[in-house]
Amino acid sequence: MSADSTHLQSSAVINEAVQTLRNGGLVAFPTETVYGLGADAKNAEAIKKIFTAKGRPSNHPLIVHLAAPDKFDQTQIDWVALLAPWTRDLSEEALKLINAFWPGPLTLVFKKDKSVLNELTGGQDTVAIRAPSHPIAQELLRKFKGGVVAPSANRFGKVSPTSAADVRNEFEGMLDLMVLDGGDCEVGIESTIIDLSSGDKAVLLRPGAITPSEIFAKTGVKVYQPGELKGDQVVNDLPKVSGSLKAHYAPTTPLRLYAPGRVLDALSEFPDIKSRVAVAVWDSESSLVLEDHPSTDVEEVIVSSDPTAFASKLYRSLRDLDQQEWDLILFPEPPVGEEWDGVRDRLQRACFGSGPSSSSHDNN
Ligand code: TXA
Ligand code: MG
């Protein structure tokens, strides 16, 4: 975890955060994936504040974050008891996933207990839950002794924050927000979401660092792609996963992907752009040669060809490049392969929503 000593929050600060949550306030906190904007999951008024702060439509459900008990307290964690206030619908497969991956970047969707607030689930009969592994998130949740709902701490449709400073920039002048600083997020993209609510099949709703093949290798549970089940499952019209909107995670600078070796083709689609273009280049590749474009000021940004390292820096790079007033940002198309699915998903949505009027695409 990148929570080094400069980012360890004192217990006084965590206690203040706990008090803020108990009083119905919002607290931003680090997780291993991205920073979350937290509120008491049992307080409808507090939950409404999240939707207002984010500008998020109220039918987009939130994830409940739970503490995993301290490992020193217990060798075998009794997840059934911990989950009872949220869901009583725990299959054997669910317990296999939980025991293999919690705490960690995996969110599971269950049939909800009737006490779970509609404000939290967007009116659906399911609830999404995860136990984050970041030590500050864990300490906050353990001391709070309850569920904390937390979407990514960004304005709706925008790039998720991976540092405390990103969160502050996101809500500057809008919201006087307490932000716990846990350094840079290690995973860098949001958790993998798996739906366990619709019968006996586990369905991938959002790809992330934990892939279906890793899940199969560790638990023997097969995870289906949503497309694989069309026909034998009821298709729900609700936007279950706001990240499944075509436009999301978007910078205000236009962003496009280029096919291997095809930077010039990508540039030629923008005949008007004569000036400043940032081009991300794999660290495994030799430098770009762009002498055909003398009028274009091209700057290369090196990106990792390892999917885990790439994901860890993706939102950081998009935010930083977005600040630098480029006319266009080009990223290489991620290679084919499941280990790139999370990154490819975020990059494609970021491209679709990018550009100065990006907020107008958000409801597509
Ligand atoms: O890594 C993460 O999951 C981060 C950190 C902060 O934990 N959180 C996060 O929250 O990404 P958010 O709200 O930005 O995205 C949560 C996604 C949304 O796309 C939402 O639609 C989906 O989870 N979701 C929540 N409840 C659901 C449910 N009952 N059924 C299906 N999808 C659900
Ligand atoms: Mg989000």
Short mmCIF file of C-alpha atoms and ligand atoms in Angstrom, two decimals:
data_model
loop_
_atom_site.label_atom_id
_atom_site.label_comp_id
_atom_site.label_asym_id
_atom_site.label_seq_id
_atom_site.Cartn_x
_atom_site.Cartn_y
_atom_site.Cartn_z
CA MET A 1 0.00 0.00 0.00
CA SER A 2 1.30 3.47 -0.78
CA ALA A 3 0.11 4.82 2.57
CA ASP A 4 3.61 5.72 3.74
CA SER A 5 4.31 7.47 7.01
CA THR A 6 3.66 10.95 5.59
CA HIS A 7 0.13 9.85 4.76
CA LEU A 8 -0.87 8.05 7.90
CA GLN A 9 -3.68 10.01 9.45
CA SER A 10 -3.56 10.41 13.20
CA SER A 11 -6.28 8.71 15.21
CA ALA A 12 -7.55 12.16 16.21
CA VAL A 13 -8.23 12.94 12.56
CA ILE A 14 -9.91 9.57 11.99
CA ASN A 15 -12.05 10.11 15.12
CA GLU A 16 -13.12 13.48 13.76
CA ALA A 17 -14.04 11.80 10.45
CA VAL A 18 -16.10 9.19 12.33
CA GLN A 19 -17.90 11.98 14.19
CA THR A 20 -18.58 13.80 10.92
CA LEU A 21 -20.14 10.64 9.45
CA ARG A 22 -22.23 10.09 12.60
CA ASN A 23 -23.48 13.69 12.33
CA GLY A 24 -24.69 13.03 8.79
CA GLY A 25 -21.75 14.75 7.07
CA LEU A 26 -19.58 13.68 4.15
CA VAL A 27 -15.95 12.50 4.42
CA ALA A 28 -13.68 11.72 1.47
CA PHE A 29 -11.31 8.86 2.15
CA PRO A 30 -8.69 6.80 0.30
CA THR A 31 -9.30 3.26 -0.88
CA GLU A 32 -6.89 1.03 -2.78
CA THR A 33 -8.83 1.74 -6.02
CA VAL A 34 -9.80 5.45 -6.02
CA TYR A 35 -10.87 7.99 -3.37
CA GLY A 36 -14.45 7.65 -2.17
CA LEU A 37 -16.97 10.28 -1.01
CA GLY A 38 -18.40 8.68 2.12
CA ALA A 39 -21.65 8.99 4.07
CA ASP A 40 -23.49 6.90 6.67
CA ALA A 41 -25.31 4.17 4.71
CA LYS A 42 -28.19 4.22 7.22
CA ASN A 43 -28.83 7.98 6.94
CA ALA A 44 -31.04 8.98 3.98
CA GLU A 45 -30.31 12.71 4.36
CA ALA A 46 -26.55 12.09 4.34
CA ILE A 47 -26.90 9.92 1.23
CA LYS A 48 -28.81 12.69 -0.56
CA LYS A 49 -25.87 15.03 0.08
CA ILE A 50 -23.65 12.71 -1.97
CA PHE A 51 -25.95 12.87 -4.99
CA THR A 52 -26.11 16.65 -4.76
CA ALA A 53 -22.35 17.06 -4.36
CA LYS A 54 -21.59 14.77 -7.30
CA GLY A 55 -24.42 15.97 -9.54
CA ARG A 56 -25.32 12.30 -9.88
CA PRO A 57 -28.82 11.15 -10.97
CA SER A 58 -30.63 9.65 -7.98
CA ASN A 59 -31.31 6.31 -9.69
CA HIS A 60 -27.59 5.44 -9.82
CA PRO A 61 -26.99 3.15 -6.84
CA LEU A 62 -24.06 3.40 -4.43
CA ILE A 63 -21.66 0.81 -3.01
CA VAL A 64 -21.75 0.05 0.74
CA HIS A 65 -18.25 -0.21 2.23
CA LEU A 66 -17.75 -2.51 5.21
CA ALA A 67 -14.87 -3.09 7.63
CA ALA A 68 -13.15 -6.44 7.67
CA PRO A 69 -12.45 -7.19 11.34
CA ASP A 70 -8.84 -6.86 12.39
CA LYS A 71 -6.98 -10.04 11.46
CA PHE A 72 -5.51 -10.13 14.96
CA ASP A 73 -9.01 -10.31 16.41
CA GLN A 74 -10.21 -13.24 14.41
CA THR A 75 -8.69 -15.95 12.28
CA GLN A 76 -11.94 -16.80 10.51
CA ILE A 77 -14.01 -13.76 9.65
CA ASP A 78 -17.75 -14.32 10.06
CA TRP A 79 -18.90 -12.52 6.93
CA VAL A 80 -22.41 -13.96 7.20
CA ALA A 81 -22.99 -12.04 10.45
CA LEU A 82 -21.31 -8.89 9.13
CA LEU A 83 -23.43 -8.93 5.98
CA ALA A 84 -26.73 -9.76 7.70
CA PRO A 85 -27.89 -6.11 7.97
CA TRP A 86 -27.45 -5.72 4.19
CA THR A 87 -28.20 -9.11 2.63
CA ARG A 88 -29.29 -12.55 3.73
CA ASP A 89 -28.83 -13.95 0.29
CA LEU A 90 -25.32 -15.42 0.56
CA SER A 91 -24.70 -18.34 -1.73
CA GLU A 92 -21.77 -20.72 -1.40
CA GLU A 93 -20.21 -19.04 -4.45
CA ALA A 94 -20.56 -15.63 -2.82
CA LEU A 95 -18.69 -16.84 0.25
CA LYS A 96 -15.93 -18.27 -1.93
CA LEU A 97 -15.46 -14.89 -3.64
CA ILE A 98 -15.58 -13.03 -0.33
CA ASN A 99 -13.07 -15.30 1.39
CA ALA A 100 -10.70 -15.13 -1.58
CA PHE A 101 -10.83 -11.39 -2.32
CA TRP A 102 -12.02 -9.34 0.69
CA PRO A 103 -10.73 -6.99 1.80
CA GLY A 104 -9.82 -5.90 -1.72
CA PRO A 105 -10.98 -4.31 -5.01
CA LEU A 106 -14.03 -6.53 -5.60
CA THR A 107 -17.66 -5.35 -5.30
CA LEU A 108 -20.47 -7.90 -5.10
CA VAL A 109 -24.15 -7.22 -5.86
CA PHE A 110 -26.71 -9.14 -3.77
CA LYS A 111 -30.47 -9.17 -3.25
CA LYS A 112 -30.87 -6.54 -0.56
CA ASP A 113 -32.28 -6.87 2.92
CA LYS A 114 -35.52 -4.88 3.22
CA SER A 115 -33.95 -2.45 5.70
CA VAL A 116 -31.48 -1.16 3.09
CA LEU A 117 -32.47 2.39 2.11
CA ASN A 118 -33.95 3.04 -1.34
CA GLU A 119 -31.89 6.23 -1.52
CA LEU A 120 -28.80 4.01 -1.53
CA THR A 121 -29.92 1.45 -4.12
CA GLY A 122 -31.59 3.86 -6.51
CA GLY A 123 -34.85 2.03 -5.87
CA GLN A 124 -33.47 -1.38 -6.96
CA ASP A 125 -33.96 -4.58 -4.96
CA THR A 126 -30.21 -5.25 -4.92
CA VAL A 127 -27.27 -3.81 -2.99
CA ALA A 128 -23.58 -3.53 -3.95
CA ILE A 129 -21.04 -4.18 -1.17
CA ARG A 130 -17.29 -4.21 -0.82
CA ALA A 131 -14.64 -4.28 1.90
CA PRO A 132 -11.77 -2.01 0.80
CA SER A 133 -8.24 -3.00 1.82
CA HIS A 134 -6.68 0.46 2.26
CA PRO A 135 -5.59 0.76 5.92
CA ILE A 136 -7.14 4.22 6.37
CA ALA A 137 -10.45 3.07 4.87
CA GLN A 138 -10.36 0.04 7.16
CA GLU A 139 -9.61 2.09 10.25
CA LEU A 140 -12.38 4.57 9.44
CA LEU A 141 -14.90 1.77 8.84
CA ARG A 142 -13.90 -0.19 11.94
CA LYS A 143 -14.24 2.86 14.17
CA PHE A 144 -17.48 3.96 12.52
CA LYS A 145 -18.91 0.48 13.16
CA GLY A 146 -21.33 0.62 10.27
CA GLY A 147 -21.66 0.70 6.50
CA VAL A 148 -20.39 3.73 4.60
CA VAL A 149 -21.68 4.43 1.09
CA ALA A 150 -18.99 5.85 -1.13
CA PRO A 151 -19.02 6.61 -4.84
CA SER A 152 -15.77 7.78 -6.39
CA ALA A 153 -15.14 11.32 -5.09
CA ASN A 154 -15.54 13.13 -8.40
CA ARG A 155 -18.26 15.15 -10.12
CA PHE A 156 -20.54 12.89 -12.14
CA GLY A 157 -18.95 11.68 -15.40
CA LYS A 158 -15.50 13.04 -14.58
CA VAL A 159 -12.17 11.33 -13.95
CA SER A 160 -12.05 9.53 -10.58
CA PRO A 161 -9.58 10.95 -8.04
CA THR A 162 -6.53 8.94 -6.98
CA SER A 163 -5.03 11.44 -4.50
CA ALA A 164 -6.34 13.69 -1.74
CA ALA A 165 -5.38 16.77 -3.80
CA ASP A 166 -7.48 15.49 -6.72
CA VAL A 167 -10.51 15.29 -4.41
CA ARG A 168 -9.96 18.82 -3.15
CA ASN A 169 -9.64 20.15 -6.72
CA GLU A 170 -12.81 18.35 -7.72
CA PHE A 171 -14.99 20.07 -5.07
CA GLU A 172 -13.07 23.32 -4.65
CA GLY A 173 -15.33 26.24 -3.83
CA MET A 174 -18.42 23.99 -3.85
CA LEU A 175 -18.13 21.95 -0.74
CA ASP A 176 -16.22 22.29 2.50
CA LEU A 177 -15.18 18.67 2.62
CA MET A 178 -13.10 16.70 5.08
CA VAL A 179 -10.56 14.69 3.07
CA LEU A 180 -8.49 11.92 4.67
CA ASP A 181 -5.10 11.71 2.95
CA GLY A 182 -3.84 8.20 2.22
CA GLY A 183 -1.39 9.03 -0.55
CA ASP A 184 -1.78 7.80 -4.11
CA CYS A 185 -4.18 4.92 -4.75
CA GLU A 186 -2.39 1.73 -5.64
CA VAL A 187 -4.87 0.05 -8.01
CA GLY A 188 -5.91 3.30 -9.72
CA ILE A 189 -9.19 2.16 -11.35
CA GLU A 190 -12.49 1.32 -9.66
CA SER A 191 -13.27 -2.12 -8.23
CA THR A 192 -14.42 -5.07 -10.33
CA ILE A 193 -18.22 -5.44 -9.91
CA ILE A 194 -19.85 -8.89 -10.01
CA ASP A 195 -23.61 -9.37 -9.88
CA LEU A 196 -24.68 -12.36 -7.77
CA SER A 197 -28.29 -11.26 -7.44
CA SER A 198 -29.87 -12.80 -10.51
CA GLY A 199 -29.87 -16.50 -9.75
CA ASP A 200 -27.04 -18.96 -9.89
CA LYS A 201 -24.73 -17.13 -12.29
CA ALA A 202 -22.03 -14.59 -11.45
CA VAL A 203 -22.06 -11.77 -14.03
CA LEU A 204 -19.34 -9.17 -14.60
CA LEU A 205 -20.84 -5.65 -14.44
CA ARG A 206 -17.61 -3.62 -14.42
CA PRO A 207 -14.12 -4.95 -15.23
CA GLY A 208 -11.32 -4.05 -12.83
CA ALA A 209 -8.02 -5.26 -11.44
CA ILE A 210 -9.50 -8.62 -10.38
CA THR A 211 -10.30 -10.50 -13.61
CA PRO A 212 -12.70 -13.41 -14.27
CA SER A 213 -9.78 -15.75 -14.89
CA GLU A 214 -8.15 -14.82 -11.58
CA ILE A 215 -11.50 -15.45 -9.88
CA PHE A 216 -11.84 -18.81 -11.59
CA ALA A 217 -8.27 -19.78 -10.70
CA LYS A 218 -8.71 -18.92 -7.00
CA THR A 219 -12.30 -20.05 -6.40
CA GLY A 220 -13.50 -22.20 -9.31
CA VAL A 221 -16.40 -19.73 -9.78
CA LYS A 222 -17.12 -18.94 -13.43
CA VAL A 223 -17.90 -15.29 -14.11
CA TYR A 224 -20.01 -14.59 -17.19
CA GLN A 225 -19.80 -11.52 -19.42
CA PRO A 226 -23.21 -9.76 -19.55
CA GLY A 227 -23.48 -10.54 -23.28
CA GLU A 228 -23.09 -14.28 -22.67
CA LEU A 229 -26.39 -14.43 -20.80
CA LYS A 230 -28.60 -12.36 -23.09
CA GLY A 231 -31.79 -14.24 -23.71
CA ASP A 232 -31.93 -16.30 -20.57
CA GLN A 233 -31.79 -13.31 -18.21
CA VAL A 234 -34.17 -10.42 -17.82
CA VAL A 235 -32.63 -7.30 -19.27
CA ASN A 236 -33.06 -4.40 -16.91
CA ASP A 237 -33.54 -0.91 -18.32
CA LEU A 238 -32.19 0.86 -15.28
CA PRO A 239 -28.67 2.23 -15.59
CA LYS A 240 -27.44 -0.24 -13.00
CA VAL A 241 -23.83 0.79 -13.35
CA SER A 242 -23.31 4.47 -13.99
CA GLY A 243 -19.85 3.55 -15.27
CA SER A 244 -21.65 1.65 -18.00
CA LEU A 245 -22.77 4.87 -19.65
CA LYS A 246 -20.86 5.33 -22.88
CA ALA A 247 -19.35 8.58 -21.65
CA HIS A 248 -17.67 8.53 -18.24
CA TYR A 249 -14.34 9.12 -16.55
CA ALA A 250 -13.83 11.94 -19.02
CA PRO A 251 -11.26 14.76 -19.28
CA THR A 252 -12.22 18.10 -20.85
CA THR A 253 -9.41 17.88 -23.42
CA PRO A 254 -10.35 15.74 -26.45
CA LEU A 255 -8.91 12.24 -26.00
CA ARG A 256 -8.57 9.56 -28.68
CA LEU A 257 -6.98 6.14 -29.00
CA TYR A 258 -4.56 5.24 -31.80
CA ALA A 259 -3.95 1.81 -33.29
CA PRO A 260 -0.39 0.44 -33.06
CA GLY A 261 1.92 2.63 -35.15
CA ARG A 262 -0.98 4.81 -36.35
CA VAL A 263 -0.41 8.13 -34.58
CA LEU A 264 -0.44 10.03 -37.87
CA ASP A 265 -3.79 8.51 -38.85
CA ALA A 266 -5.24 9.62 -35.54
CA LEU A 267 -3.85 13.12 -36.05
CA SER A 268 -5.20 13.34 -39.59
CA GLU A 269 -8.71 12.94 -38.19
CA PHE A 270 -8.15 16.32 -36.57
CA PRO A 271 -7.12 18.53 -39.50
CA ASP A 272 -7.82 21.65 -37.44
CA ILE A 273 -5.37 20.71 -34.75
CA LYS A 274 -2.07 22.21 -35.70
CA SER A 275 -0.59 22.89 -32.34
CA ARG A 276 -0.17 21.01 -29.11
CA VAL A 277 -0.73 17.28 -28.96
CA ALA A 278 0.25 14.94 -26.12
CA VAL A 279 0.89 11.38 -27.27
CA ALA A 280 1.16 8.53 -24.79
CA VAL A 281 3.66 5.91 -25.95
CA TRP A 282 4.32 2.43 -24.55
CA ASP A 283 7.55 2.22 -22.57
CA SER A 284 8.36 -0.88 -24.61
CA GLU A 285 8.34 1.04 -27.89
CA SER A 286 10.97 3.17 -29.52
CA SER A 287 10.32 6.88 -29.86
CA LEU A 288 7.71 8.17 -32.30
CA VAL A 289 8.85 9.68 -35.56
CA LEU A 290 6.52 12.48 -36.59
CA GLU A 291 8.60 14.52 -39.05
CA ASP A 292 5.55 14.58 -41.38
CA HIS A 293 3.86 16.91 -38.94
CA PRO A 294 6.26 19.79 -38.59
CA SER A 295 3.53 22.21 -37.52
CA THR A 296 2.43 20.02 -34.64
CA ASP A 297 4.06 20.36 -31.29
CA VAL A 298 3.97 16.75 -30.15
CA GLU A 299 5.08 15.71 -26.74
CA GLU A 300 5.52 12.09 -25.80
CA VAL A 301 4.37 10.77 -22.48
CA ILE A 302 5.70 7.32 -21.62
CA VAL A 303 3.12 4.83 -20.29
CA SER A 304 3.71 1.37 -18.86
CA SER A 305 3.08 -1.70 -20.99
CA ASP A 306 2.21 -3.64 -17.84
CA PRO A 307 -1.58 -3.49 -17.27
CA THR A 308 -1.36 -3.22 -13.47
CA ALA A 309 1.17 -0.38 -13.58
CA PHE A 310 -0.77 1.32 -16.40
CA ALA A 311 -4.03 1.22 -14.41
CA SER A 312 -2.30 2.58 -11.33
CA LYS A 313 -1.26 5.75 -13.23
CA LEU A 314 -4.13 6.10 -15.73
CA TYR A 315 -6.31 8.67 -13.93
CA ARG A 316 -3.23 10.51 -12.63
CA SER A 317 -2.00 10.91 -16.25
CA LEU A 318 -5.43 11.95 -17.56
CA ARG A 319 -5.83 14.58 -14.84
CA ASP A 320 -2.31 15.93 -15.27
CA LEU A 321 -2.58 16.08 -19.06
CA ASP A 322 -6.00 17.73 -18.77
CA GLN A 323 -4.38 20.53 -16.73
CA GLN A 324 -1.68 21.16 -19.33
CA GLU A 325 -3.89 22.70 -22.02
CA TRP A 326 -3.12 20.31 -24.84
CA ASP A 327 -5.40 20.53 -27.89
CA LEU A 328 -5.57 16.78 -28.15
CA ILE A 329 -4.44 13.78 -26.10
CA LEU A 330 -3.71 10.47 -27.84
CA PHE A 331 -3.38 7.15 -26.01
CA PRO A 332 -2.37 3.82 -27.54
CA GLU A 333 -5.15 1.23 -27.84
CA PRO A 334 -4.65 -1.31 -25.06
CA PRO A 335 -3.74 -4.78 -26.35
CA VAL A 336 -6.34 -7.54 -26.60
CA GLY A 337 -6.56 -9.66 -23.43
CA GLU A 338 -8.60 -9.85 -20.27
CA GLU A 339 -5.90 -8.27 -18.12
CA TRP A 340 -6.43 -5.06 -20.13
CA ASP A 341 -10.26 -5.08 -19.98
CA GLY A 342 -10.53 -2.68 -17.02
CA VAL A 343 -8.17 -0.16 -18.57
CA ARG A 344 -9.70 -0.47 -22.06
CA ASP A 345 -13.19 0.07 -20.61
CA ARG A 346 -12.16 3.27 -18.78
CA LEU A 347 -10.16 4.65 -21.72
CA GLN A 348 -12.97 4.09 -24.23
CA ARG A 349 -15.53 5.83 -22.02
CA ALA A 350 -13.08 8.63 -21.28
CA CYS A 351 -12.62 9.17 -25.04
CA PHE A 352 -16.34 9.20 -25.69
CA GLY A 353 -17.06 11.76 -23.01
CA SER A 354 -13.97 13.91 -23.56
CA GLY A 355 -13.87 17.43 -24.93
CA PRO A 356 -14.85 20.88 -23.66
CA SER A 357 -18.59 20.09 -23.62
CA SER A 358 -18.04 16.70 -21.98
CA SER A 359 -20.64 17.31 -19.31
CA SER A 360 -23.35 17.48 -21.98
CA HIS A 361 -22.64 13.85 -22.98
CA ASP A 362 -23.01 12.53 -19.49
CA ASN A 363 -26.59 11.47 -19.74
CA ASN A 364 -26.17 9.50 -22.94
O1 TXA B 1 -13.57 1.09 -6.41
C1 TXA B 1 -14.73 1.47 -6.22
O2 TXA B 1 -15.71 0.72 -6.37
C2 TXA B 1 -14.94 2.93 -5.78
C3 TXA B 1 -14.34 3.11 -4.38
C4 TXA B 1 -14.56 4.48 -3.83
O3 TXA B 1 -14.82 2.10 -3.53
N1 TXA B 1 -16.31 3.29 -5.81
C5 TXA B 1 -16.99 3.48 -6.95
O4 TXA B 1 -18.28 3.94 -6.74
O5 TXA B 1 -16.50 3.29 -8.05
P1 TXA B 1 -19.14 4.59 -7.92
O6 TXA B 1 -20.42 5.01 -7.26
O7 TXA B 1 -18.36 5.63 -8.62
O8 TXA B 1 -19.45 3.38 -8.82
C6 TXA B 1 -20.25 2.34 -8.28
C7 TXA B 1 -20.87 1.56 -9.36
C8 TXA B 1 -21.87 2.40 -10.10
O9 TXA B 1 -21.59 2.28 -11.46
C9 TXA B 1 -23.20 1.78 -9.70
O10 TXA B 1 -24.14 1.85 -10.74
C10 TXA B 1 -22.81 0.35 -9.38
O11 TXA B 1 -21.58 0.46 -8.76
N2 TXA B 1 -23.77 -0.23 -8.46
C11 TXA B 1 -24.04 0.15 -7.19
N3 TXA B 1 -25.06 -0.56 -6.68
C12 TXA B 1 -25.43 -1.43 -7.63
C13 TXA B 1 -26.45 -2.43 -7.71
N4 TXA B 1 -27.27 -2.67 -6.72
N5 TXA B 1 -26.54 -3.12 -8.87
C14 TXA B 1 -25.71 -2.88 -9.89
N6 TXA B 1 -24.74 -1.94 -9.87
C15 TXA B 1 -24.62 -1.22 -8.77
MG MG B 2 -17.53 6.71 -10.19
#
